[in-house]
Short mmCIF file of C-alpha atoms (C1' of nucleotides) in Angstrom, two decimals:
data_model
loop_
_atom_site.label_atom_id
_atom_site.label_comp_id
_atom_site.label_asym_id
_atom_site.label_seq_id
_atom_site.Cartn_x
_atom_site.Cartn_y
_atom_site.Cartn_z
CA MET A 84 9.27 -21.81 -31.80
CA THR A 85 9.21 -25.47 -32.21
CA ASP A 86 12.10 -26.94 -33.07
CA MET A 87 14.40 -24.46 -32.32
CA ASP A 88 18.08 -25.54 -31.41
CA ALA A 89 19.41 -24.34 -28.23
CA TYR A 90 22.50 -21.89 -29.89
CA GLU A 91 19.71 -20.13 -31.95
CA ARG A 92 17.52 -19.72 -28.45
CA LEU A 93 20.61 -18.18 -27.00
CA ILE A 94 21.07 -16.13 -29.94
CA LYS A 95 17.40 -14.82 -29.59
CA THR A 96 18.23 -13.73 -26.15
CA PHE A 97 20.53 -11.63 -26.86
CA THR A 98 19.61 -10.05 -29.89
CA PRO A 99 16.72 -7.98 -28.57
CA ARG A 100 19.52 -6.34 -26.67
CA ASP A 101 22.24 -5.97 -28.89
CA ASP A 102 23.44 -6.89 -32.09
CA LEU A 103 26.15 -10.16 -32.44
CA SER A 104 28.67 -10.12 -34.85
CA SER A 105 29.10 -13.46 -37.46
CA ASP A 106 32.38 -13.76 -35.10
CA ASP A 107 30.08 -13.84 -31.81
CA ILE A 108 27.70 -15.96 -33.48
CA ALA A 109 30.65 -18.68 -34.54
CA LEU A 110 31.88 -18.49 -31.20
CA LEU A 111 28.38 -19.28 -29.58
CA ARG A 112 27.91 -22.21 -31.73
CA SER A 113 31.44 -23.78 -30.76
CA MET A 114 30.23 -24.20 -27.22
CA PRO A 115 29.56 -27.67 -26.05
CA LEU A 116 25.77 -27.81 -24.89
CA ARG A 117 24.78 -30.84 -23.03
CA ILE A 118 20.89 -31.09 -23.21
CA ALA A 119 19.14 -32.69 -20.49
CA THR A 120 14.85 -32.91 -19.88
CA TYR A 121 13.19 -33.04 -16.41
CA GLY A 122 9.66 -33.48 -15.14
CA LYS A 123 7.24 -31.14 -13.69
CA GLY A 124 8.50 -31.29 -10.38
CA GLU A 125 12.15 -32.52 -10.32
CA GLU A 126 14.73 -30.52 -9.12
CA ILE A 127 17.36 -29.53 -11.38
CA ILE A 128 19.82 -27.65 -9.24
CA ALA A 129 19.73 -28.24 -5.23
CA GLN A 130 20.19 -25.03 -3.12
CA ASP A 131 23.16 -24.87 -1.30
CA SER A 132 25.44 -26.87 -3.65
CA GLU A 133 28.41 -25.80 -5.81
CA VAL A 134 27.81 -25.91 -9.49
CA SER A 135 30.24 -25.78 -12.35
CA GLU A 136 28.02 -25.48 -15.33
CA SER A 137 24.84 -22.96 -15.98
CA CYS A 138 21.47 -23.80 -17.84
CA LEU A 139 19.79 -22.26 -20.40
CA MET A 140 16.05 -23.02 -20.64
CA MET A 141 14.59 -24.78 -23.98
CA THR A 142 10.90 -25.25 -23.24
CA GLY A 143 8.67 -25.08 -20.03
CA TRP A 144 9.08 -23.30 -16.80
CA THR A 145 11.17 -23.56 -13.87
CA GLY A 146 11.95 -20.94 -10.79
CA ARG A 147 14.08 -20.04 -8.20
CA ALA A 148 13.58 -21.73 -5.04
CA VAL A 149 14.35 -20.51 -1.33
CA TYR A 150 13.53 -22.83 1.34
CA LEU A 151 13.57 -21.51 4.60
CA GLU A 152 13.86 -22.94 8.21
CA SER A 153 10.02 -22.71 8.68
CA GLY A 154 9.23 -24.79 6.31
CA LYS A 155 8.00 -22.14 3.61
CA ARG A 156 9.45 -21.24 0.28
CA GLN A 157 9.75 -18.31 -1.54
CA ILE A 158 10.23 -18.17 -5.59
CA THR A 159 12.44 -15.78 -6.57
CA ALA A 160 12.22 -15.84 -9.74
CA LEU A 161 10.62 -17.31 -13.07
CA HIS A 162 12.06 -18.58 -15.84
CA ILE A 163 11.01 -19.57 -19.36
CA ALA A 164 12.46 -20.27 -22.99
CA GLY A 165 15.65 -17.93 -23.39
CA ASP A 166 16.49 -17.62 -19.85
CA PHE A 167 19.62 -18.27 -18.28
CA VAL A 168 18.52 -19.86 -14.88
CA ASP A 169 21.49 -19.81 -13.18
CA LEU A 170 24.43 -17.97 -14.95
CA HIS A 171 25.28 -16.43 -11.73
CA GLY A 172 26.60 -19.59 -10.85
CA PHE A 173 29.66 -18.86 -13.26
CA THR A 174 31.05 -16.05 -11.01
CA LEU A 175 29.34 -17.67 -7.54
CA LYS A 176 30.00 -21.18 -7.95
CA TYR A 177 28.00 -21.46 -5.06
CA MET A 178 23.90 -21.70 -5.25
CA ASP A 179 21.86 -19.97 -2.67
CA HIS A 180 19.02 -21.10 -4.34
CA SER A 181 17.21 -24.14 -5.73
CA VAL A 182 16.26 -24.55 -9.53
CA VAL A 183 13.05 -26.30 -9.80
CA ALA A 184 11.03 -27.55 -12.58
CA LEU A 185 7.53 -26.03 -12.48
CA THR A 186 6.59 -28.00 -15.94
CA ALA A 187 8.16 -30.65 -18.03
CA THR A 188 11.51 -28.80 -18.98
CA GLN A 189 13.85 -29.45 -21.63
CA VAL A 190 17.84 -27.46 -21.00
CA ALA A 191 20.80 -26.76 -22.31
CA PHE A 192 23.93 -27.13 -19.96
CA VAL A 193 26.63 -24.91 -20.40
CA ARG A 194 30.18 -25.56 -18.85
CA HIS A 195 31.91 -22.76 -17.23
CA ASP A 196 34.80 -23.77 -18.31
CA GLU A 197 33.33 -22.69 -21.74
CA LEU A 198 32.37 -19.60 -20.42
CA LYS A 199 35.99 -18.66 -19.04
CA LYS A 200 37.17 -19.27 -22.41
CA ILE A 201 34.60 -16.84 -23.72
CA THR A 202 35.92 -14.21 -21.26
CA HIS A 203 39.51 -14.43 -22.72
CA VAL A 204 38.74 -14.63 -26.39
CA SER A 205 35.71 -12.28 -26.59
CA PRO A 206 35.12 -8.94 -24.17
CA HIS A 207 32.09 -8.27 -26.26
CA LEU A 208 30.27 -11.72 -25.42
CA THR A 209 31.46 -11.81 -22.23
CA ARG A 210 29.50 -8.30 -21.39
CA LEU A 211 26.65 -9.33 -22.88
CA PHE A 212 26.87 -12.88 -20.72
CA TRP A 213 27.46 -10.25 -18.06
CA MET A 214 24.19 -8.26 -18.96
CA LEU A 215 22.01 -11.31 -18.84
CA THR A 216 23.07 -11.39 -14.99
CA THR A 217 22.52 -7.47 -14.29
CA ILE A 218 19.14 -7.53 -16.04
CA ASP A 219 18.10 -10.55 -13.88
CA GLY A 220 19.12 -8.60 -11.13
CA ALA A 221 16.75 -5.35 -12.75
CA VAL A 222 13.73 -8.27 -12.57
CA GLN A 223 14.50 -8.70 -8.73
CA ARG A 224 14.68 -5.44 -7.83
CA THR A 225 11.39 -4.89 -9.61
CA THR A 226 10.02 -8.29 -6.93
CA ILE A 227 11.33 -6.37 -4.12
CA ALA A 228 9.69 -3.25 -4.80
CA SER A 229 6.24 -5.35 -5.93
CA LEU A 230 6.86 -7.61 -2.58
CA GLY A 231 7.55 -4.40 -0.28
CA ARG A 232 5.29 -1.97 -1.36
CA ARG A 233 2.18 -3.43 -3.59
CA PRO A 234 -0.69 -4.97 -2.58
CA ALA A 235 -1.60 -8.08 -3.66
CA LEU A 236 -3.84 -7.45 -6.49
CA GLU A 237 -1.08 -4.79 -7.93
CA ARG A 238 1.62 -7.49 -7.31
CA LEU A 239 -0.53 -9.93 -9.61
CA GLY A 240 -0.90 -7.67 -12.11
CA HIS A 241 2.66 -6.73 -12.53
CA LEU A 242 3.47 -9.85 -12.53
CA LEU A 243 0.98 -10.48 -15.09
CA CYS A 244 2.52 -7.72 -17.37
CA GLU A 245 5.68 -8.71 -16.79
CA LEU A 246 5.17 -12.06 -17.68
CA ASP A 247 3.16 -10.81 -20.86
CA CYS A 248 6.51 -8.66 -22.46
CA ARG A 249 8.53 -11.48 -21.43
CA LEU A 250 6.40 -14.91 -23.47
CA SER A 251 5.82 -12.10 -26.25
CA VAL A 252 9.50 -11.72 -26.91
CA VAL A 253 9.75 -15.49 -27.18
CA GLY A 254 6.53 -16.17 -29.11
CA LEU A 255 4.39 -17.74 -26.64
CA ALA A 256 2.22 -14.66 -26.19
CA GLN A 257 0.14 -13.19 -28.88
CA ASP A 258 -2.69 -10.51 -28.54
CA HIS A 259 -2.03 -10.60 -24.87
CA ARG A 260 -3.20 -13.99 -24.29
CA TYR A 261 -0.70 -16.63 -22.73
CA ASP A 262 -0.86 -19.87 -21.17
CA VAL A 263 0.50 -19.85 -17.17
CA PRO A 264 1.03 -23.58 -16.53
CA LEU A 265 1.43 -22.65 -12.73
CA VAL A 266 -0.95 -24.03 -9.62
CA GLN A 267 -2.48 -21.33 -7.56
CA GLU A 268 0.37 -22.47 -4.89
CA GLU A 269 2.79 -21.94 -7.18
CA LEU A 270 1.81 -18.67 -7.97
CA ALA A 271 1.46 -18.08 -4.07
CA ASP A 272 5.14 -18.59 -3.68
CA ILE A 273 6.03 -16.20 -6.46
CA LEU A 274 3.94 -13.75 -4.97
CA GLY A 275 4.76 -13.98 -1.17
CA LEU A 276 1.08 -14.75 0.02
CA SER A 277 -0.90 -17.79 1.46
CA VAL A 278 -2.91 -20.03 -1.09
CA VAL A 279 -5.79 -18.63 0.07
CA HIS A 280 -5.66 -15.33 -0.54
CA MET A 281 -3.94 -15.72 -4.25
CA ASN A 282 -7.39 -17.35 -5.12
CA ARG A 283 -9.13 -14.56 -3.32
CA THR A 284 -6.92 -11.96 -5.03
CA ILE A 285 -6.95 -13.77 -8.95
CA GLN A 286 -11.20 -13.51 -8.09
CA ASP A 287 -10.48 -9.98 -7.94
CA LEU A 288 -8.72 -9.45 -10.75
CA ARG A 289 -11.29 -11.25 -12.67
CA LYS A 290 -13.76 -9.12 -10.90
CA ALA A 291 -12.33 -5.86 -12.05
CA GLY A 292 -12.72 -6.96 -15.31
CA LEU A 293 -8.59 -7.13 -16.26
CA VAL A 294 -8.23 -10.43 -17.20
CA THR A 295 -9.80 -13.45 -18.57
CA TRP A 296 -8.27 -16.36 -16.53
CA GLN A 297 -9.65 -20.07 -17.07
CA GLY A 298 -7.60 -22.88 -15.94
CA SER A 299 -4.13 -22.12 -17.52
CA ARG A 300 -5.28 -19.34 -19.90
CA ILE A 301 -4.98 -16.09 -19.81
CA VAL A 302 -6.15 -12.83 -21.66
CA ILE A 303 -5.51 -9.33 -20.51
CA HIS A 304 -8.55 -7.20 -21.94
CA ASP A 305 -6.73 -3.97 -21.83
CA PHE A 306 -3.11 -3.76 -21.63
CA GLY A 307 -2.68 -0.51 -21.14
CA LYS A 308 -4.67 -0.39 -18.26
CA LEU A 309 -3.28 -3.37 -16.44
CA THR A 310 -0.29 -1.67 -16.93
CA GLN A 311 -1.25 1.44 -15.35
CA PHE A 312 -3.03 -0.12 -12.75
CA SER A 313 0.00 -2.26 -11.67
CA GLY A 314 2.27 0.27 -11.86
CA PHE A 315 4.37 -1.55 -14.38
CA ASP A 316 6.92 0.02 -16.67
CA PRO A 317 8.98 -2.57 -19.25
CA ARG A 318 12.01 0.01 -19.30
CA TYR A 319 13.68 -2.57 -16.52
CA LEU A 320 13.47 -5.73 -18.54
CA ASN A 321 16.07 -3.81 -20.79
CA PHE A 322 14.12 -5.07 -24.40
CA ILE A 323 16.45 -2.72 -26.20
CA LYS A 324 19.07 -2.34 -28.18
CA ARG A 325 22.02 -0.66 -26.97
CA GLU A 326 25.77 -0.79 -27.46
CA ARG A 327 27.04 -3.09 -24.58
CA MET B 40 39.42 2.36 7.80
CA THR B 41 40.72 6.05 7.50
CA ASP B 42 42.68 7.21 4.94
CA MET B 43 42.02 4.55 2.65
CA ASP B 44 42.46 5.36 -1.03
CA ALA B 45 39.88 4.80 -3.77
CA TYR B 46 41.91 2.01 -5.05
CA GLU B 47 42.65 0.07 -1.86
CA ARG B 48 39.00 0.28 -1.27
CA LEU B 49 38.51 -1.52 -4.49
CA ILE B 50 41.15 -4.20 -3.77
CA LYS B 51 39.55 -4.82 -0.59
CA THR B 52 36.58 -5.55 -1.88
CA PHE B 53 37.69 -8.28 -4.06
CA THR B 54 40.31 -10.01 -1.69
CA PRO B 55 38.11 -11.78 0.57
CA ARG B 56 36.54 -13.42 -2.78
CA ASP B 57 39.59 -13.95 -4.93
CA ASP B 58 43.41 -13.09 -4.78
CA LEU B 59 44.69 -10.34 -7.00
CA SER B 60 47.82 -10.88 -8.89
CA SER B 61 50.12 -7.98 -8.77
CA ASP B 62 49.06 -7.59 -12.69
CA ASP B 63 45.24 -7.26 -11.25
CA ILE B 64 46.26 -4.65 -8.90
CA ALA B 65 48.13 -2.36 -11.41
CA LEU B 66 45.28 -2.79 -13.60
CA LEU B 67 43.14 -1.36 -11.05
CA ARG B 68 45.21 1.16 -9.96
CA SER B 69 45.51 2.58 -13.65
CA MET B 70 41.95 3.05 -14.06
CA PRO B 71 41.36 6.90 -13.47
CA LEU B 72 39.02 7.33 -10.76
CA ARG B 73 36.57 10.76 -9.92
CA ILE B 74 36.02 11.39 -6.29
CA ALA B 75 32.83 12.99 -5.48
CA THR B 76 30.72 13.83 -2.21
CA TYR B 77 27.17 14.23 -1.11
CA GLY B 78 25.40 15.27 1.54
CA LYS B 79 22.46 13.45 3.48
CA GLY B 80 19.70 12.93 1.43
CA GLU B 81 21.24 13.98 -2.03
CA GLU B 82 20.60 12.38 -5.18
CA ILE B 83 23.66 10.50 -6.48
CA ILE B 84 22.10 9.17 -9.44
CA ALA B 85 18.35 9.39 -10.75
CA GLN B 86 15.86 6.74 -11.50
CA ASP B 87 15.32 6.37 -15.18
CA SER B 88 18.75 7.98 -16.07
CA GLU B 89 21.13 6.78 -18.43
CA VAL B 90 24.45 6.37 -17.26
CA SER B 91 28.56 5.84 -18.68
CA GLU B 92 30.06 5.45 -15.16
CA SER B 93 29.55 3.72 -11.74
CA CYS B 94 29.96 4.20 -8.58
CA LEU B 95 32.31 2.95 -5.84
CA MET B 96 31.41 3.54 -2.12
CA MET B 97 34.46 5.29 -0.16
CA THR B 98 32.62 6.14 2.84
CA GLY B 99 28.83 6.65 4.14
CA TRP B 100 25.91 4.74 3.54
CA THR B 101 23.64 5.13 0.15
CA GLY B 102 20.81 2.81 -0.84
CA ARG B 103 18.66 2.24 -4.20
CA ALA B 104 15.26 3.74 -4.14
CA VAL B 105 12.34 3.04 -6.34
CA TYR B 106 9.72 5.06 -6.25
CA LEU B 107 6.44 3.66 -7.07
CA GLU B 108 3.32 5.77 -8.53
CA SER B 109 1.58 5.44 -5.55
CA GLY B 110 4.15 7.72 -4.19
CA LYS B 111 5.14 4.94 -1.68
CA ARG B 112 9.21 4.39 -2.10
CA GLN B 113 11.25 0.91 -1.56
CA ILE B 114 14.78 0.68 -0.95
CA THR B 115 15.67 -2.05 -2.66
CA ALA B 116 19.78 -2.00 -1.30
CA LEU B 117 21.96 -0.73 1.18
CA HIS B 118 25.18 0.34 0.48
CA ILE B 119 28.57 0.72 2.60
CA ALA B 120 31.97 1.32 2.14
CA GLY B 121 33.80 -0.81 -0.41
CA ASP B 122 30.11 -1.65 -2.72
CA PHE B 123 29.88 -0.92 -6.11
CA VAL B 124 26.22 0.65 -5.83
CA ASP B 125 25.66 0.12 -9.66
CA LEU B 126 28.26 -1.54 -11.38
CA HIS B 127 25.57 -3.25 -13.16
CA GLY B 128 25.02 0.04 -14.79
CA PHE B 129 27.77 -0.55 -16.89
CA THR B 130 26.04 -3.67 -18.77
CA LEU B 131 22.73 -2.29 -18.57
CA LYS B 132 23.00 2.05 -19.12
CA TYR B 133 19.83 2.44 -17.88
CA MET B 134 19.01 2.69 -14.33
CA ASP B 135 15.70 1.54 -12.98
CA HIS B 136 16.28 2.61 -9.32
CA SER B 137 17.98 6.18 -8.03
CA VAL B 138 20.63 6.05 -5.81
CA VAL B 139 20.19 8.14 -2.54
CA ALA B 140 23.05 8.87 0.26
CA LEU B 141 21.24 8.10 3.40
CA THR B 142 24.45 9.93 5.40
CA ALA B 143 27.14 12.30 3.66
CA THR B 144 28.75 10.31 1.63
CA GLN B 145 32.24 10.24 -0.08
CA VAL B 146 32.28 7.83 -3.88
CA ALA B 147 34.58 7.07 -6.60
CA PHE B 148 33.22 7.25 -9.68
CA VAL B 149 34.89 5.12 -12.75
CA ARG B 150 33.90 5.38 -16.21
CA HIS B 151 32.40 2.58 -18.31
CA ASP B 152 35.05 2.98 -20.84
CA GLU B 153 37.78 2.28 -18.69
CA LEU B 154 35.45 -1.07 -17.48
CA LYS B 155 35.20 -1.81 -21.03
CA LYS B 156 38.84 -1.55 -21.24
CA ILE B 157 39.34 -4.25 -18.57
CA THR B 158 37.03 -6.50 -20.50
CA HIS B 159 39.99 -6.31 -23.67
CA VAL B 160 42.86 -7.13 -20.96
CA SER B 161 41.78 -9.12 -18.11
CA PRO B 162 39.59 -11.85 -18.44
CA HIS B 163 39.94 -12.37 -14.65
CA LEU B 164 39.71 -9.18 -13.47
CA THR B 165 36.20 -9.16 -15.65
CA ARG B 166 34.93 -11.71 -13.96
CA LEU B 167 35.79 -10.54 -10.45
CA PHE B 168 33.72 -7.26 -11.52
CA TRP B 169 31.21 -9.25 -13.03
CA MET B 170 30.81 -11.79 -9.80
CA LEU B 171 30.37 -8.19 -7.72
CA THR B 172 27.29 -7.61 -9.80
CA THR B 173 26.20 -11.45 -8.91
CA ILE B 174 26.79 -11.32 -5.71
CA ASP B 175 24.35 -8.24 -5.72
CA GLY B 176 21.73 -10.49 -7.12
CA ALA B 177 22.38 -13.00 -4.48
CA VAL B 178 21.58 -10.08 -1.57
CA GLN B 179 18.20 -9.22 -3.75
CA ARG B 180 17.55 -12.78 -3.74
CA THR B 181 17.89 -12.92 0.25
CA THR B 182 16.00 -9.65 0.53
CA ILE B 183 12.75 -11.28 -1.66
CA ALA B 184 13.20 -14.14 0.25
CA SER B 185 12.45 -12.13 3.50
CA LEU B 186 9.77 -9.65 2.13
CA GLY B 187 7.54 -12.89 0.86
CA ARG B 188 8.05 -14.78 3.55
CA ARG B 189 9.76 -13.53 6.95
CA PRO B 190 7.58 -11.53 9.28
CA ALA B 191 9.16 -7.98 10.57
CA LEU B 192 10.60 -9.00 13.18
CA GLU B 193 12.42 -11.90 11.46
CA ARG B 194 13.15 -9.79 8.18
CA LEU B 195 14.55 -6.92 11.07
CA GLY B 196 16.49 -9.64 12.65
CA HIS B 197 17.89 -11.02 9.22
CA LEU B 198 18.97 -7.45 8.60
CA LEU B 199 20.90 -6.70 11.45
CA CYS B 200 22.99 -9.89 10.65
CA GLU B 201 23.63 -9.21 7.32
CA LEU B 202 24.85 -6.05 8.32
CA ASP B 203 27.16 -7.44 10.89
CA CYS B 204 28.72 -9.41 8.26
CA ARG B 205 29.26 -6.65 5.50
CA LEU B 206 30.20 -3.83 8.19
CA SER B 207 32.73 -6.25 10.29
CA VAL B 208 34.73 -7.04 6.37
CA VAL B 209 35.10 -3.51 6.58
CA GLY B 210 35.65 -2.82 9.62
CA LEU B 211 32.90 -0.83 10.47
CA ALA B 212 31.68 -3.54 13.39
CA GLN B 213 33.43 -5.57 15.83
CA ASP B 214 32.13 -7.67 18.35
CA HIS B 215 28.81 -7.41 17.12
CA ARG B 216 28.69 -3.88 18.22
CA TYR B 217 28.16 -1.20 14.67
CA ASP B 218 26.21 2.27 13.95
CA VAL B 219 23.03 2.11 11.96
CA PRO B 220 22.70 6.00 10.75
CA LEU B 221 19.08 4.90 9.28
CA VAL B 222 16.02 7.05 10.56
CA GLN B 223 12.72 4.58 11.43
CA GLU B 224 11.45 5.60 8.37
CA GLU B 225 14.76 4.68 5.85
CA LEU B 226 14.07 1.07 8.09
CA ALA B 227 10.85 0.66 6.97
CA ASP B 228 11.20 1.29 3.60
CA ILE B 229 14.07 -1.37 3.32
CA LEU B 230 11.66 -3.77 5.14
CA GLY B 231 8.87 -2.79 3.35
CA LEU B 232 6.66 -1.90 6.23
CA SER B 233 5.35 1.36 8.05
CA VAL B 234 7.05 3.34 10.07
CA VAL B 235 4.55 2.65 13.01
CA HIS B 236 5.22 -0.73 12.62
CA MET B 237 9.12 -0.27 11.86
CA ASN B 238 8.81 1.11 15.41
CA ARG B 239 6.81 -2.10 16.98
CA THR B 240 9.44 -4.33 15.55
CA ILE B 241 12.39 -2.54 17.00
CA GLN B 242 10.71 -2.53 20.31
CA ASP B 243 9.75 -6.25 19.96
CA LEU B 244 13.47 -6.95 19.38
CA ARG B 245 14.67 -4.98 22.19
CA LYS B 246 12.01 -7.11 24.40
CA ALA B 247 13.34 -10.14 22.70
CA GLY B 248 16.58 -9.23 24.46
CA LEU B 249 18.53 -9.84 21.33
CA VAL B 250 19.89 -6.35 20.70
CA THR B 251 20.67 -3.32 22.31
CA TRP B 252 19.53 -0.45 20.15
CA GLN B 253 20.38 3.29 21.21
CA GLY B 254 20.22 5.97 19.12
CA SER B 255 22.25 4.81 16.33
CA ARG B 256 24.16 2.27 18.06
CA ILE B 257 23.60 -1.20 17.62
CA VAL B 258 24.81 -4.07 20.14
CA ILE B 259 24.06 -7.77 19.14
CA HIS B 260 23.87 -9.89 22.39
CA ASP B 261 24.14 -13.02 20.57
CA PHE B 262 24.74 -13.38 17.48
CA GLY B 263 24.43 -17.14 16.71
CA LYS B 264 20.90 -16.35 18.50
CA LEU B 265 20.03 -13.74 16.52
CA THR B 266 21.60 -15.83 13.12
CA GLN B 267 19.04 -18.90 14.21
CA PHE B 268 16.12 -16.84 15.00
CA SER B 269 15.95 -14.94 11.73
CA GLY B 270 17.24 -17.79 9.36
CA PHE B 271 20.61 -15.83 8.46
CA ASP B 272 23.00 -18.10 6.63
CA PRO B 273 25.77 -15.80 5.34
CA ARG B 274 26.89 -17.93 2.76
CA TYR B 275 24.89 -16.15 0.03
CA LEU B 276 27.55 -12.82 0.66
CA ASN B 277 30.15 -14.89 -0.64
CA PHE B 278 32.67 -13.88 1.71
CA ILE B 279 35.00 -16.81 0.39
CA LYS B 280 38.13 -17.24 -1.52
CA ARG B 281 37.32 -19.10 -4.74
CA GLU B 282 38.86 -19.18 -8.10
CA ARG B 283 36.54 -17.22 -9.94
"C1'" DG C 15 -20.06 -44.93 -14.35
"C1'" DG C 16 -17.77 -44.49 -10.32
"C1'" DC C 17 -13.87 -43.50 -7.72
"C1'" DC C 18 -9.85 -40.74 -6.13
"C1'" DC C 19 -6.78 -37.17 -5.89
"C1'" DC C 20 -5.67 -32.82 -7.10
"C1'" DT C 21 -6.85 -28.38 -7.57
"C1'" DT C 22 -9.89 -24.45 -7.18
"C1'" DA C 23 -13.39 -22.29 -4.71
"C1'" DT C 24 -15.45 -20.50 -0.24
"C1'" DA C 25 -16.55 -19.48 4.55
"C1'" DA C 26 -15.55 -18.10 9.06
"C1'" DC C 27 -12.80 -16.59 11.68
"C1'" DC C 28 -7.66 -14.68 13.81
"C1'" DT C 29 -3.63 -11.53 13.48
"C1'" DA C 30 0.02 -8.96 11.74
"C1'" DT C 31 0.78 -4.68 9.71
"C1'" DG C 32 -1.12 -0.09 8.49
"C1'" DT C 33 -3.49 4.19 9.25
"C1'" DT C 34 -4.25 8.59 11.80
"C1'" DA C 35 -3.21 11.05 15.65
"C1'" DT C 36 -1.12 13.06 19.74
"C1'" DT C 37 2.72 13.18 22.84
"C1'" DT C 38 7.39 12.69 23.93
"C1'" DG C 39 12.09 12.41 23.39
"C1'" DT C 40 16.23 15.14 21.89
"C1'" DG C 41 19.68 17.62 19.75
"C1'" DA C 42 20.55 22.24 17.38
"C1'" DT C 43 20.22 26.84 17.26
"C1'" DC C 44 19.84 31.70 19.36
"C1'" DG D 94 18.03 27.87 29.17
"C1'" DA D 95 14.14 28.62 26.00
"C1'" DT D 96 12.31 27.65 21.38
"C1'" DC D 97 12.21 24.64 17.19
"C1'" DA D 98 12.39 20.86 14.17
"C1'" DC D 99 12.38 16.40 14.05
"C1'" DA D 100 12.69 11.28 14.88
"C1'" DA D 101 10.74 8.18 18.40
"C1'" DA D 102 7.31 5.94 21.14
"C1'" DT D 103 2.35 5.24 21.94
"C1'" DA D 104 -2.61 4.57 21.30
"C1'" DA D 105 -6.75 3.71 19.13
"C1'" DC D 106 -8.73 1.66 15.34
"C1'" DA D 107 -9.16 -0.15 10.67
"C1'" DT D 108 -7.95 -3.56 7.29
"C1'" DA D 109 -5.51 -6.55 4.07
"C1'" DG D 110 -3.96 -11.00 4.45
"C1'" DG D 111 -3.25 -15.59 7.15
"C1'" DT D 112 -5.46 -20.03 8.90
"C1'" DT D 113 -8.08 -23.46 9.32
"C1'" DA D 114 -11.55 -26.14 7.62
"C1'" DT D 115 -14.54 -27.96 4.21
"C1'" DA D 116 -16.75 -28.05 -0.33
"C1'" DA D 117 -17.09 -27.95 -4.83
"C1'" DG D 118 -15.18 -29.16 -9.72
"C1'" DG D 119 -12.25 -31.91 -12.94
"C1'" DG D 120 -9.35 -34.99 -14.69
"C1'" DG D 121 -7.11 -39.96 -15.16
"C1'" DC D 122 -8.19 -44.63 -14.40
"C1'" DC D 123 -10.03 -49.10 -13.68
#
DNA sequence: GGCCCCTTATAACCTATGTTATTTGTGATC
DNA sequence: GATCACAAATAACATAGGTTATAAGGGGCC
C-alpha cells in the first residue's frame, strides 16, 4: 500500500463494488486533487462549518466527532485509507460534525465544483460516488443498532469484525491481524462507553480468549467465532460487485 | 395535506432545500409511480432483500427496523409523509434493514430504472435525490450521538424536537402540537431503551413539565426550553435553501 | 538512571437502566 | 354493560455501566 497515488486509492475504493470503464478512470484522473497532511489530534474539518470540498483518506485514521453541550463527545464514524470522510458535504454543504485526525494523516481534497462536473458528464460515476455515501449510511445504521441494542462486549466485538473487513480490503490487515492506533478514550467515544468501562470491556474480551490485544496490535483468534458472538454480518459493507 | 398527489408530495420534500426549475418538475412528474397501501404492522420491505424500487411516504408512519440475533430489534429511523424510506436502495440494492408500517400507510414506489434515467438527464435532480440520502445520514449521525452519549430523558426530548420540526414542515404539527401514533414499545426500540424504562422516561418528561402527553397527543409547552434541555440543533435537518 | 507525562489498569462505590411480575386503564366487541 | 385484549403504569429487585480516585506501566528526554 505504499506509494499509492490518490487516484489509485480512489479507484480501489470503487472497484470492490462495481467495475469502472476506462472512461470512468480517465475522468477520475482528470479531477484535480489537493493533498494535505495533518498531525495526530488536529482538526481537519470543524463542526458547523460550511464546506466546498470533500476529503479522501490516503493514510492514517480519522474520525467524525460530534461534540455535545454537556462536553461529551461521540465519534460517529471511523475512517481509514480509501474512505471518503465527508463526501456528504457535497450535497449538504453544512457539516454537522467535525473531522479529526486520530493519527498522523494524509488526505486528498476534491473540490465540489469538480464533483458537480462529474454529475454533468458521468451518470455512472455519479451513482458510484452517491453509493459511497449510502454505504456510509449503512455503516451508520449498524452503529445505531449496536449502540441501541448490544451490550458493551458485543459492541466491541462487532467493531473489531468491521475493522477487520475494512482493513483487509485496503491491505492493512492480514490473517485477522491488524493495528488499531487508538487510545481507549477514543474507543470509548466510538462505542458510547466510559473510559473505565472501555478498559473493563477490553479485558473481558481478552479473558474470553477471543482476541490478543497488546498495545495497538490486535489478533483475532477465531474470526468466525467473534463474528457469531457479536452478530456481525458483513453484507452491510457492500463489498460486492453489482451493476450500480 | 389531504388529497395531495405523490408528485406534489415529492416536490414539497425538495423545495425546503432547493428550488426546482419547471423542467425539474416536469421530469419528476414524468416518473411512473406505483401507489401501495399497508396496514399497521405490515412489513413493506424485508431485511436482507434485494430491491429494484424505492418508496416515498405519502401518509402514515414507517420505521426502519434491524432485527438482531438476540431477538432484540432496533428501529434506526422513523419516516413520515414526504420521506423517502429507502432511497439508498437505489445505489445499494441490498437492504440491511426491514421497513415496517407503524400505522396504516400509503406509499409511492419509484422504480430504480426511472431513477437511473434521471441520473442520465438531470444532474440537478440527481444531486437533489442524492441529497435526500445524505440528509438521512445526518439524521443517523444525530441518532448515534444521542444513543451513545445522551441519557434517556434527553434522548426522548431530542426525538420530540426532531419530530416537531419534521412534522411541522409537512403540516402535521402546529404550535408544537402533534400526534405520535406509536406505542411505548416502539418508542423504546427507537431510543434503545427497555419498555419499562421508556415508560418511566415519559413520566419523567411529564413531571419535568416539558410536555403534555396524553394518548398519542403531544404538546410541547416551551419548545425553546426543550430544545436547550435536549441539546437539539435543527441544522442537521438541512431545512435551508442552498444551491445544491 | 531518573523524571515526567500519558495511558492502562484496578478498586470502591454509585446510579441509570434492565428484568420480571402485577395492576390499572381503555377502547373494541358482543 | 360485561368481557376481552392490549397498552400503560407501578413495584421490587438485579446489573451493566458510570464516576472518582489511585496505582502501575512505559516511552521519551535530560
